[in-house]
Amino acid sequence: MMNSLDELFSLRGRIGIVTGASSGLGVECARALAIAGADVALAARRGDRLGPLADAIAREYGVRAIGVQCDITVDADLDRLVAEVRERLGVADILVNNAGISPTGRAETLSREIWDGALATNLSAPMMLAQRVARGLIEKGRPGRIINMSSIYGTVASSIYRLSAYVATKAALVNLTRQLAVEWAQHGILVNAIAPGWIPTEATEAGMAKSQNRDRMERATPLGRLGLPEELRGAVIYLAGPASSYVTGTVIAVDGGYVAW
Ligand SMILES: NC(=O)c1ccc[n+]([C@@H]2O[C@H](COP(=O)([O-])OP(=O)(O)OC[C@H]3O[C@@H](n4cnc5c(N)ncnc54)[C@H](OP(=O)(O)O)[C@@H]3O)[C@@H](O)[C@H]2O)c1
């Protein structure tokens, strides 16, 4: 029985990996897991950022937090990430596949290099890391949670930016989420996605700086404003924790209603 807030949402004793945790939403995902009591590993290429962020999270929330420098498009880095987390924290039972890139370019001239790069980071890497984390859990007969960071652009196209590679990968990630949920349900590994709307971060700030883009985004959002990075925390804690024990293969929109109309 889940009779208390703690029983519904506590992640104490759990170990999470968050990719793309050197900036933006990834930092918030790591904070969310730590707020609920999980130990966390922050992964990204800019290793110099990870140590101070991990130390701050450890201090603030009283959990263990480490940084692991890695490029998620490199299989050997993924192997090292999972091994290092196992060695330093224990077997990871929560994975937040958050890292992503959003290259823009006209569809008629978009290069294969840009297209392939988006696929490698936004789609292949989450799959390759999810399978590594899942294998570790299946071997030990342990349950787990995987959360994939999709986007409103996993559902709709962008009228503001030319984002063909991005929207293709984010939509594919949604259906990959469903397939992994189905295949790994028997192992107690629940797989869900979050689809954020417009939230100012390093990735989006430049585009939003154009006031006309910002206005258009705000007008296109029923709640009439952009999101705040910390507004993702609740969805992460919910999908990682006991409260969502009967939820798998689904997508939670955190988008101010963007795809509702
Ligand atoms: N902000 C929004 O409005 C919004 C909306 C919908 C969805 N999203 C999604 O949310 C996720 C986070 O976006 P954000 O806005 O927080 O962007 P961001 O600030 O640019 O963060 C992206 C993160 O991904 C990491 N990353 C990129 N390529 C990597 C690689 N090859 N290996 C390891 N790490 C890599 C980056 O770290 P390094 O450069 O240090 O490697 C960075 O920490 C993305 O998947 C994005 O598509 C964002």
Coordinates of C-alpha atoms and ligand atoms in Angstrom, one line a residue:
M1 CA 0.0 0.0 0.0
M2 CA 1.2 3.5 -0.9
N3 CA -0.1 5.4 2.1
S4 CA 2.2 8.3 2.4
L5 CA 3.9 10.9 0.3
D6 CA 7.1 9.1 1.0
E7 CA 5.8 5.7 -0.1
L8 CA 4.5 7.3 -3.3
F9 CA 7.5 9.3 -4.3
S10 CA 10.6 8.3 -2.4
L11 CA 13.6 7.2 -4.5
R12 CA 15.9 6.5 -1.5
G13 CA 18.2 3.6 -2.2
R14 CA 17.8 4.0 -6.0
I15 CA 20.6 5.0 -8.4
G16 CA 20.0 7.1 -11.4
I17 CA 22.0 8.1 -14.5
V18 CA 21.0 11.3 -16.3
T19 CA 22.6 12.1 -19.7
G20 CA 23.0 15.7 -20.8
A21 CA 23.4 16.7 -17.2
S22 CA 26.0 19.4 -17.9
S23 CA 23.3 22.0 -18.6
G24 CA 19.6 22.8 -19.0
L25 CA 16.9 20.2 -18.4
G26 CA 19.4 17.5 -17.6
V27 CA 20.5 19.3 -14.5
E28 CA 16.9 19.6 -13.4
C29 CA 16.4 15.9 -14.0
A30 CA 19.4 15.1 -11.8
R31 CA 18.1 17.5 -9.1
A32 CA 14.6 15.9 -9.3
L33 CA 16.0 12.4 -8.6
A34 CA 18.2 13.7 -5.8
I35 CA 15.3 15.6 -4.2
A36 CA 13.5 12.3 -3.9
G37 CA 16.5 10.7 -2.4
A38 CA 18.2 8.9 -5.3
D39 CA 22.0 8.8 -5.8
V40 CA 22.8 10.2 -9.2
A41 CA 25.4 10.1 -11.9
L42 CA 25.6 13.1 -14.2
A43 CA 26.8 12.3 -17.7
A44 CA 27.9 14.7 -20.6
R45 CA 30.9 15.6 -22.7
R46 CA 31.8 18.8 -20.8
G47 CA 33.3 16.9 -17.9
D48 CA 34.6 20.1 -16.3
R49 CA 31.0 21.2 -15.5
L50 CA 29.9 17.8 -14.0
G51 CA 32.1 17.7 -10.9
P52 CA 30.9 21.1 -9.5
L53 CA 27.2 20.3 -10.4
A54 CA 27.5 16.8 -8.7
D55 CA 29.1 18.3 -5.6
A56 CA 26.4 20.9 -5.3
I57 CA 23.6 18.3 -5.7
A58 CA 25.3 16.0 -3.1
R59 CA 25.6 18.9 -0.6
E60 CA 22.1 20.3 -1.2
Y61 CA 20.1 17.0 -1.1
G62 CA 22.3 14.7 1.0
V63 CA 22.7 12.0 -1.7
R64 CA 25.8 10.6 -3.5
A65 CA 26.3 12.4 -6.8
I66 CA 29.1 11.8 -9.3
G67 CA 30.0 13.2 -12.8
V68 CA 31.1 10.9 -15.6
Q69 CA 32.5 12.5 -18.7
C70 CA 31.2 10.7 -21.8
D71 CA 30.1 11.1 -25.4
I72 CA 26.8 9.1 -25.7
T73 CA 27.4 8.6 -29.4
V74 CA 30.4 6.4 -28.6
D75 CA 29.6 2.9 -27.5
A76 CA 32.8 2.5 -25.6
D77 CA 31.9 5.6 -23.6
L78 CA 28.5 4.1 -22.8
D79 CA 30.1 0.9 -21.5
R80 CA 32.5 2.9 -19.4
L81 CA 29.6 5.1 -18.1
V82 CA 27.6 2.1 -16.9
A83 CA 30.7 0.3 -15.5
E84 CA 31.8 3.4 -13.6
V85 CA 28.4 4.1 -12.1
R86 CA 28.3 0.4 -11.0
E87 CA 31.7 0.7 -9.4
R88 CA 31.2 4.0 -7.7
L89 CA 27.4 4.0 -6.8
G90 CA 26.0 0.6 -7.6
V91 CA 23.8 -0.9 -10.4
A92 CA 21.7 1.9 -11.9
D93 CA 18.0 1.3 -11.8
I94 CA 16.9 4.7 -13.2
L95 CA 18.0 6.1 -16.5
V96 CA 17.0 9.5 -17.8
N97 CA 17.9 9.7 -21.5
N98 CA 17.9 13.4 -21.6
A99 CA 20.9 14.5 -23.8
G100 CA 19.8 15.8 -27.2
I101 CA 20.7 18.2 -30.0
S102 CA 18.5 20.3 -32.2
P103 CA 20.2 21.3 -35.4
T104 CA 18.3 23.6 -37.7
G105 CA 18.4 23.8 -41.5
R106 CA 16.2 23.9 -44.5
A107 CA 14.9 20.4 -45.3
E108 CA 15.8 20.8 -49.0
T109 CA 19.5 21.3 -48.2
L110 CA 20.0 19.6 -44.9
S111 CA 23.3 17.6 -45.1
R112 CA 23.5 13.9 -44.4
E113 CA 26.1 14.8 -41.7
I114 CA 23.6 16.9 -39.7
W115 CA 20.9 14.3 -40.2
D116 CA 23.1 11.4 -39.1
G117 CA 24.4 13.4 -36.2
A118 CA 20.9 14.1 -34.9
L119 CA 20.0 10.5 -35.2
A120 CA 23.1 9.4 -33.4
T121 CA 22.6 11.6 -30.4
N122 CA 18.8 11.8 -30.1
L123 CA 17.8 8.2 -31.1
S124 CA 20.7 5.7 -31.3
A125 CA 22.4 6.8 -28.1
P126 CA 19.2 6.5 -25.9
M127 CA 18.6 3.0 -27.4
M128 CA 22.2 1.9 -26.8
L129 CA 22.3 3.2 -23.3
A130 CA 18.9 1.9 -22.4
Q131 CA 19.9 -1.6 -23.6
R132 CA 23.0 -1.5 -21.4
V133 CA 21.1 -0.4 -18.3
A134 CA 18.3 -2.9 -19.0
R135 CA 20.8 -5.8 -19.4
G136 CA 22.4 -5.0 -16.0
L137 CA 18.9 -5.1 -14.4
I138 CA 17.7 -8.2 -16.2
E139 CA 20.9 -10.1 -15.2
K140 CA 20.1 -9.3 -11.6
G141 CA 16.4 -9.8 -11.8
R142 CA 15.8 -6.2 -10.7
P143 CA 13.1 -3.7 -11.8
G144 CA 14.0 -0.3 -13.1
R145 CA 12.8 2.8 -14.8
I146 CA 13.8 4.5 -18.1
I147 CA 12.6 8.0 -19.0
N148 CA 13.3 9.3 -22.5
M149 CA 13.2 13.0 -23.2
S150 CA 11.1 13.6 -26.3
S151 CA 9.5 16.9 -27.1
I152 CA 6.3 18.5 -28.3
Y153 CA 8.1 18.0 -31.7
G154 CA 7.6 14.2 -31.1
T155 CA 4.0 14.9 -31.9
V156 CA 3.7 18.0 -34.0
A157 CA 6.0 19.8 -36.5
S158 CA 7.5 23.2 -35.9
S159 CA 6.1 26.2 -37.6
I160 CA 8.9 28.4 -36.2
Y161 CA 12.1 26.5 -36.8
R162 CA 13.3 24.2 -39.6
L163 CA 13.9 21.1 -37.5
S164 CA 13.3 18.1 -39.8
A165 CA 16.0 15.9 -38.2
Y166 CA 15.0 16.9 -34.7
V167 CA 11.3 16.2 -35.1
A168 CA 12.0 12.9 -36.8
T169 CA 14.2 11.7 -33.9
K170 CA 11.9 12.9 -31.2
A171 CA 8.9 11.1 -32.8
A172 CA 10.9 8.0 -33.2
L173 CA 12.0 8.1 -29.6
V174 CA 8.3 8.1 -28.6
N175 CA 7.6 4.9 -30.4
L176 CA 10.9 3.4 -29.3
T177 CA 9.7 4.1 -25.7
R178 CA 6.5 2.1 -26.4
Q179 CA 8.4 -0.8 -27.9
L180 CA 10.9 -1.0 -25.0
A181 CA 8.0 -0.7 -22.6
V182 CA 6.4 -3.7 -24.2
E183 CA 9.5 -5.8 -24.4
W184 CA 10.8 -5.1 -20.9
A185 CA 7.5 -5.2 -19.0
Q186 CA 8.1 -8.8 -18.1
H187 CA 11.3 -7.7 -16.4
G188 CA 9.7 -5.0 -14.4
I189 CA 11.4 -2.2 -16.3
L190 CA 9.0 0.6 -17.0
V191 CA 9.8 2.9 -19.9
N192 CA 8.1 6.2 -20.4
A193 CA 8.8 9.6 -22.1
I194 CA 8.5 13.2 -21.2
A195 CA 7.6 15.7 -23.9
P196 CA 8.5 19.2 -22.8
G197 CA 7.3 22.4 -24.5
W198 CA 9.4 25.5 -24.8
I199 CA 11.7 26.0 -21.9
P200 CA 14.6 28.4 -21.9
T201 CA 18.0 26.6 -21.8
E202 CA 21.3 26.9 -23.6
A203 CA 19.9 25.0 -26.5
T204 CA 16.9 27.3 -27.0
E205 CA 18.0 30.7 -25.7
A206 CA 19.5 31.9 -29.0
G207 CA 16.3 31.3 -30.9
M208 CA 14.1 32.7 -28.2
A209 CA 16.2 35.8 -28.0
K210 CA 14.4 36.9 -31.2
S211 CA 11.4 38.5 -29.5
Q212 CA 9.1 37.6 -32.3
N213 CA 9.9 33.9 -31.8
R214 CA 9.2 34.2 -28.1
D215 CA 5.9 35.9 -28.7
R216 CA 4.8 33.3 -31.2
M217 CA 5.7 30.5 -28.8
E218 CA 3.9 32.1 -25.9
R219 CA 0.8 32.7 -28.1
A220 CA 0.9 29.0 -29.2
T221 CA 0.9 27.8 -25.6
P222 CA -2.5 27.7 -23.9
L223 CA -0.9 28.7 -20.5
G224 CA 0.5 31.7 -22.3
R225 CA 4.1 31.5 -21.2
L226 CA 7.3 29.5 -21.7
G227 CA 8.1 26.7 -19.2
L228 CA 10.7 26.9 -16.4
P229 CA 13.3 24.1 -16.2
E230 CA 12.3 23.2 -12.7
E231 CA 8.7 22.5 -13.9
L232 CA 10.0 19.2 -15.3
R233 CA 10.9 17.9 -11.8
G234 CA 7.5 16.6 -10.9
A235 CA 7.2 14.4 -14.0
V236 CA 10.7 13.0 -13.5
I237 CA 10.0 12.1 -9.8
Y238 CA 6.6 10.6 -10.7
L239 CA 7.9 8.4 -13.6
A240 CA 11.0 7.3 -11.6
G241 CA 9.1 6.4 -8.4
P242 CA 6.5 4.1 -6.8
A243 CA 3.5 6.3 -7.7
S244 CA 3.8 5.3 -11.4
S245 CA 4.1 1.6 -10.8
Y246 CA 1.3 0.8 -13.3
V247 CA 2.4 3.3 -16.0
T248 CA 4.5 2.2 -18.9
G249 CA 4.8 3.1 -22.6
T250 CA 3.3 6.5 -22.2
V251 CA 4.3 10.1 -22.8
I252 CA 3.8 12.9 -20.3
A253 CA 3.5 16.3 -21.9
V254 CA 5.0 19.1 -19.8
D255 CA 4.2 21.8 -22.3
G256 CA 1.7 24.3 -21.0
G257 CA -0.9 22.7 -23.2
Y258 CA 1.0 23.2 -26.5
V259 CA -0.2 20.1 -28.2
A260 CA -3.7 20.2 -26.7
W261 CA -5.1 22.5 -29.4
Ligands
LIG1 N1 14.6 23.2 -23.7 C1 13.5 22.9 -24.4 O1 12.7 23.8 -24.7 C2 13.2 21.5 -24.8 C3 12.0 21.2 -25.3 C4 11.7 19.9 -25.6 C5 12.7 18.9 -25.5 N2 13.9 19.2 -25.0 C6 14.9 18.2 -24.9 O2 15.4 18.2 -23.6 C7 16.8 17.7 -23.7 C8 17.7 18.7 -23.0 O3 17.7 19.9 -23.8 P1 18.1 21.3 -23.2 O4 17.2 22.3 -23.6 O5 18.4 21.1 -21.7 O6 19.5 21.5 -24.0 P2 21.0 21.8 -23.6 O7 21.0 22.8 -22.5 O8 21.7 22.1 -24.9 O9 21.4 20.4 -23.0 C9 21.7 19.3 -23.9 C10 22.6 18.4 -23.1 O10 22.9 17.3 -23.9 C11 24.3 17.0 -23.8 N3 24.8 16.3 -24.9 C12 24.7 16.7 -26.2 N4 25.3 15.8 -27.0 C13 25.9 14.9 -26.2 C14 26.7 13.8 -26.5 N5 27.1 13.4 -27.7 N6 27.2 13.1 -25.4 C15 26.8 13.4 -24.1 N7 26.0 14.5 -23.8 C16 25.6 15.2 -24.9 C17 25.0 18.4 -23.5 O11 26.2 18.3 -22.8 P3 27.7 18.4 -23.4 O12 27.6 19.4 -24.5 O13 28.5 18.7 -22.2 O14 28.0 17.0 -23.9 C18 23.9 19.0 -22.7 O15 24.2 18.7 -21.3 C19 17.1 17.4 -25.2 O16 16.9 16.1 -25.5 C20 16.1 18.3 -25.9 O17 15.8 17.9 -27.2 C21 14.2 20.5 -24.7

